[in-house]
């Protein structure tokens, strides 16, 4: 990735170069959606509509109610924290959530997502990446709890 | 049940693509024209408050707009080139883990019906508050 930044003197106007790169990245992104996000959505939709997810996650209700969320939303948090926000979106979409609940999830996961992948980048900045990953989880859950108190 | 789910999934993917594809073009254009690499002198006093020198601006902007993963190239290489102090690297890391990729991350939950304000504003406030607190603590120790 750093090579991409330093090698910035190729031929052609900058916009053409940018457009070329966007096409490449855009195509990769569309494949990512079709290959990863679509199947994840379908799986989540089937688990939700069959009631299986509710059954599996039922025991989490006392915990998840702290954030004003249904127990199924625990799967959204896991997908977001361990994979990425697109995965979280795919798992969350089939659940019938209110705008307040989506906002709470968006705030928690906006702060604490892709924890493993992003820790690799943070590690390049500071050796205290473990502490910062913990900080993200604590801040995210704390902020989400406060937001749930404000909105619900 | 399955075809219905697949159809709804395709609609979600189309919505994500409609939002993210223009963002990708925008990011690449901004990178190609060096938007994140301008000095933006007026921001320097604000940078000092959160414990960053002028060299911290480019990595900060790259992280805030492009994100940690996509902005990693600029973020890591520039912080090395600029020789950022350890305290600046920590400030950068604390700010960015709390608040990065602000457009894309917020847009994903707005697509699902969330409130952009409540998703973004608390992150910004926390990132600014934490880094400003760290910077003050650092100064009082000297």
Coordinates of C-alpha atoms in Angstrom, one line a residue:
Chain A
X1 CA 0.0 0.0 0.0
X2 CA 2.9 2.4 0.8
X3 CA 4.2 1.8 -2.8
X4 CA 0.9 3.1 -4.1
X5 CA 1.5 6.3 -2.2
X6 CA 5.1 6.9 -3.1
X7 CA 4.9 5.9 -6.8
X8 CA 2.8 8.9 -7.8
X9 CA 4.4 10.2 -11.0
X10 CA 2.9 8.1 -13.9
X11 CA 1.8 9.4 -17.3
X12 CA -1.6 11.0 -17.9
X13 CA -3.6 13.6 -16.0
X14 CA -4.4 12.8 -12.3
X15 CA -8.1 12.4 -12.9
X16 CA -7.5 9.7 -15.5
X17 CA -5.3 7.8 -13.1
X18 CA -7.8 8.2 -10.3
X19 CA -10.6 7.0 -12.6
X20 CA -8.6 3.9 -13.6
X21 CA -7.9 3.1 -9.9
X22 CA -11.5 3.6 -9.0
X23 CA -12.6 1.2 -11.7
X24 CA -10.3 -1.5 -10.3
X25 CA -11.4 -0.9 -6.8
X26 CA -15.0 -0.6 -7.7
X27 CA -15.0 -3.9 -9.5
X28 CA -13.4 -5.6 -6.5
X29 CA -16.0 -4.0 -4.2
X30 CA -18.9 -5.3 -6.3
X31 CA -17.4 -8.8 -6.3
X32 CA -17.0 -8.5 -2.5
X33 CA -20.7 -7.6 -2.2
X34 CA -21.8 -10.5 -4.4
X35 CA -19.5 -13.1 -3.0
X36 CA -19.5 -12.2 0.7
X37 CA -22.3 -9.8 1.6
X38 CA -25.1 -11.3 -0.4
X39 CA -24.8 -14.9 1.0
X40 CA -24.4 -13.5 4.5
X41 CA -27.6 -11.5 4.0
X42 CA -29.4 -14.6 2.8
X43 CA -28.2 -16.7 5.7
X44 CA -29.1 -14.0 8.2
X45 CA -32.6 -13.5 6.6
X46 CA -33.3 -17.3 6.8
X47 CA -32.0 -17.5 10.4
X48 CA -34.2 -14.5 11.3
X49 CA -37.4 -15.5 9.4
X50 CA -37.2 -19.2 10.7
X51 CA -36.9 -17.9 14.2
X52 CA -33.7 -19.9 14.7
X53 CA -31.6 -16.8 15.5
X54 CA -34.1 -15.7 18.1
X55 CA -34.0 -19.2 19.7
X56 CA -30.2 -19.3 19.8
X57 CA -29.7 -15.8 21.1
X58 CA -32.6 -15.8 23.5
X59 CA -30.4 -16.2 26.6
X60 CA -28.7 -12.9 25.8
X61 CA -31.8 -10.9 26.3
X62 CA -30.9 -9.4 29.7
X63 CA -27.5 -8.3 28.4
X64 CA -28.7 -6.9 25.1
X65 CA -31.6 -5.0 26.7
X66 CA -28.9 -2.7 28.3
X67 CA -28.5 -1.2 24.9
X68 CA -32.2 -1.4 24.1
X69 CA -31.5 -4.1 21.5
X70 CA -33.1 -7.4 20.8
X71 CA -30.9 -10.5 21.6
X72 CA -30.4 -11.2 17.9
X73 CA -28.5 -8.0 17.6
X74 CA -25.6 -9.7 19.4
X75 CA -24.9 -11.4 16.0
X76 CA -24.6 -7.9 14.4
X77 CA -22.1 -6.9 17.0
X78 CA -20.0 -10.0 16.5
X79 CA -20.0 -9.7 12.7
X80 CA -19.0 -6.0 12.9
X81 CA -16.3 -6.4 15.6
X82 CA -14.7 -9.6 14.2
X83 CA -15.3 -9.1 10.4
X84 CA -16.3 -5.7 9.2
X85 CA -19.1 -3.2 9.0
X86 CA -20.5 -4.6 5.7
X87 CA -20.9 -8.0 7.4
X88 CA -22.7 -6.2 10.3
X89 CA -25.0 -4.4 7.8
X90 CA -25.9 -7.7 6.1
X91 CA -26.7 -9.4 9.4
X92 CA -28.6 -6.4 10.7
X93 CA -30.8 -5.7 7.6
X94 CA -33.2 -8.6 8.1
X95 CA -33.9 -7.7 11.7
X96 CA -36.8 -5.3 12.2
X97 CA -34.9 -2.6 14.1
X98 CA -36.0 0.9 14.8
X99 CA -34.0 3.9 13.8
X100 CA -32.9 4.3 17.4
X101 CA -31.6 0.8 17.6
X102 CA -29.8 1.1 14.2
X103 CA -28.2 4.3 15.5
X104 CA -27.1 2.6 18.7
X105 CA -25.5 -0.2 16.7
X106 CA -24.0 2.3 14.3
X107 CA -22.4 4.1 17.2
X108 CA -21.0 1.0 18.9
X109 CA -19.7 -0.5 15.7
X110 CA -18.5 2.8 14.3
X111 CA -16.1 2.9 17.2
X112 CA -15.4 -0.8 17.5
X113 CA -15.3 -2.7 14.2
X114 CA -12.8 -4.9 12.2
X115 CA -10.9 -5.1 15.5
X116 CA -8.3 -7.6 14.3
X117 CA -7.6 -6.2 10.9
X118 CA -7.4 -2.7 12.1
X119 CA -5.2 -3.6 15.1
X120 CA -2.6 -4.6 12.5
X121 CA -2.6 -1.0 11.2
X122 CA -2.7 0.6 14.6
X123 CA 0.3 -1.5 15.6
X124 CA 2.4 0.4 13.0
X125 CA 1.6 3.6 14.9
X126 CA 2.0 2.6 18.5
X127 CA 3.1 -0.5 20.4
X128 CA 0.1 -0.1 22.7
X129 CA -2.3 -1.5 20.1
X130 CA -3.7 -4.0 22.6
X131 CA -4.8 -1.3 25.0
X132 CA -6.3 0.7 22.1
X133 CA -8.3 -2.3 20.9
X134 CA -9.7 -2.7 24.4
X135 CA -10.4 1.1 24.5
X136 CA -12.4 0.8 21.3
X137 CA -14.6 -2.0 22.8
X138 CA -15.1 -0.1 26.1
X139 CA -15.8 3.2 24.4
X140 CA -18.1 1.7 21.8
X141 CA -20.2 -0.2 24.3
X142 CA -20.2 2.7 26.8
X143 CA -21.2 5.3 24.2
X144 CA -23.9 2.9 22.8
X145 CA -25.3 2.4 26.3
X146 CA -25.5 6.2 26.8
X147 CA -27.1 6.7 23.4
X148 CA -29.7 4.0 24.2
X149 CA -30.5 5.9 27.4
X150 CA -30.9 9.2 25.4
X151 CA -32.9 7.8 22.5
X152 CA -35.1 5.1 24.0
Chain B
X1 CA -38.3 -18.0 1.2
X2 CA -34.9 -18.3 -0.4
X3 CA -35.6 -16.4 -3.6
X4 CA -37.3 -13.6 -1.6
X5 CA -34.2 -13.4 0.7
X6 CA -31.9 -13.4 -2.3
X7 CA -33.9 -10.6 -3.9
X8 CA -33.8 -8.5 -0.8
X9 CA -30.1 -9.2 -0.4
X10 CA -29.5 -7.9 -3.9
X11 CA -31.4 -4.7 -3.1
X12 CA -29.2 -4.2 -0.1
X13 CA -26.1 -4.8 -2.2
X14 CA -27.3 -2.3 -4.8
X15 CA -27.9 0.3 -2.1
X16 CA -24.4 -0.3 -0.7
X17 CA -22.9 0.0 -4.2
X18 CA -24.8 3.2 -5.0
X19 CA -23.4 4.8 -1.9
X20 CA -19.9 3.4 -1.8
X21 CA -18.9 3.5 -5.5
X22 CA -19.1 7.3 -5.7
X23 CA -17.1 7.4 -2.5
X24 CA -14.4 5.3 -4.0
X25 CA -14.2 7.7 -7.0
X26 CA -14.2 10.7 -4.7
X27 CA -11.4 9.2 -2.5
X28 CA -9.2 8.3 -5.5
X29 CA -9.7 11.9 -7.0
X30 CA -8.9 13.4 -3.6
X31 CA -5.8 11.3 -3.4
X32 CA -4.7 12.0 -7.0
X33 CA -5.0 15.7 -6.5
X34 CA -3.2 15.6 -3.1
X35 CA -6.2 17.0 -1.1
X36 CA -5.0 15.3 2.0
X37 CA -1.4 16.5 1.5
X38 CA -2.0 20.2 1.5
X39 CA -0.6 22.1 4.5
X40 CA -4.0 23.6 5.6
X41 CA -2.2 26.1 7.8
X42 CA -5.3 27.3 9.5
X43 CA -5.8 24.0 11.2
X44 CA -2.4 24.1 13.0
X45 CA -3.7 25.6 16.2
X46 CA -6.5 23.0 16.4
X47 CA -3.9 20.3 15.7
X48 CA -1.8 21.5 18.7
X49 CA -4.8 21.2 21.0
X50 CA -5.0 17.4 20.2
X51 CA -1.3 17.0 20.6
X52 CA -0.3 16.9 16.9
X53 CA 2.4 19.0 15.1
X54 CA 2.0 20.1 11.4
X55 CA 3.4 16.7 10.3
X56 CA 0.4 14.9 11.8
X57 CA -2.2 16.6 9.5
X58 CA -1.8 14.4 6.4
X59 CA -2.1 11.1 8.3
X60 CA -5.0 12.4 10.4
X61 CA -7.0 13.5 7.3
X62 CA -6.2 10.2 5.5
X63 CA -7.4 8.2 8.5
X64 CA -10.5 10.3 9.2
X65 CA -11.7 10.2 5.6
X66 CA -10.2 7.2 4.0
X67 CA -10.2 4.9 7.1
X68 CA -7.6 2.8 8.8
X69 CA -7.4 0.1 6.2
X70 CA -7.7 2.0 3.0
X71 CA -5.8 5.0 4.3
X72 CA -3.0 2.8 5.8
X73 CA -0.6 3.5 3.0
X74 CA -0.6 7.2 3.5
X75 CA -1.1 6.9 7.3
X76 CA 1.9 4.7 8.0
X77 CA 4.3 6.0 5.3
X78 CA 3.7 9.6 6.1
X79 CA 4.1 9.2 9.8
X80 CA 7.5 7.6 9.2
X81 CA 8.6 10.2 6.7
X82 CA 7.6 13.1 8.9
X83 CA 9.3 11.5 11.9
X84 CA 6.4 11.9 14.2
X85 CA 7.2 11.8 17.9
X86 CA 5.9 8.9 20.0
X87 CA 3.4 11.1 21.7
X88 CA 2.1 12.3 18.3
X89 CA 1.8 8.7 17.0
X90 CA -0.2 7.8 20.1
X91 CA -2.5 10.9 19.7
X92 CA -3.0 9.9 16.1
X93 CA -3.8 6.3 17.0
X94 CA -6.2 7.3 19.8
X95 CA -8.0 9.8 17.6
X96 CA -8.3 7.4 14.7
X97 CA -9.4 4.3 16.5
X98 CA -12.3 6.3 17.9
X99 CA -13.1 8.1 14.7
X100 CA -12.1 7.1 11.2
X101 CA -13.7 6.5 7.7
X102 CA -16.4 8.9 8.9
X103 CA -18.3 9.1 5.6
X104 CA -18.4 5.4 4.7
X105 CA -19.0 4.0 8.1
X106 CA -21.8 6.4 8.8
X107 CA -23.4 5.9 5.4
X108 CA -23.7 2.1 6.0
X109 CA -26.0 2.6 9.0
X110 CA -27.9 5.5 7.4
X111 CA -28.8 3.1 4.6
X112 CA -30.4 0.9 7.2
X113 CA -32.3 3.9 8.7
X114 CA -30.0 5.2 11.4
X115 CA -29.4 8.8 12.4
X116 CA -26.2 10.2 10.9
X117 CA -25.9 12.8 13.7
X118 CA -26.1 10.3 16.5
X119 CA -23.8 7.9 14.8
X120 CA -21.1 10.4 14.0
X121 CA -21.2 13.3 16.5
X122 CA -20.4 11.2 19.6
X123 CA -17.4 9.7 17.9
X124 CA -16.0 13.1 16.9
X125 CA -16.6 14.5 20.4
X126 CA -14.9 11.5 22.0
X127 CA -11.9 11.5 19.7
X128 CA -11.4 15.2 20.2
X129 CA -11.9 15.0 24.0
X130 CA -9.6 12.0 24.5
X131 CA -6.8 13.4 22.4
X132 CA -7.1 16.9 24.0
X133 CA -7.0 15.3 27.4
X134 CA -3.9 13.3 26.5
X135 CA -2.2 16.4 25.1
X136 CA -2.9 18.4 28.3
X137 CA -1.7 15.6 30.5
X138 CA 1.5 15.4 28.4
X139 CA 2.2 19.1 28.7
X140 CA 1.7 19.2 32.5
X141 CA 4.2 16.4 32.9
X142 CA 7.0 18.4 31.2

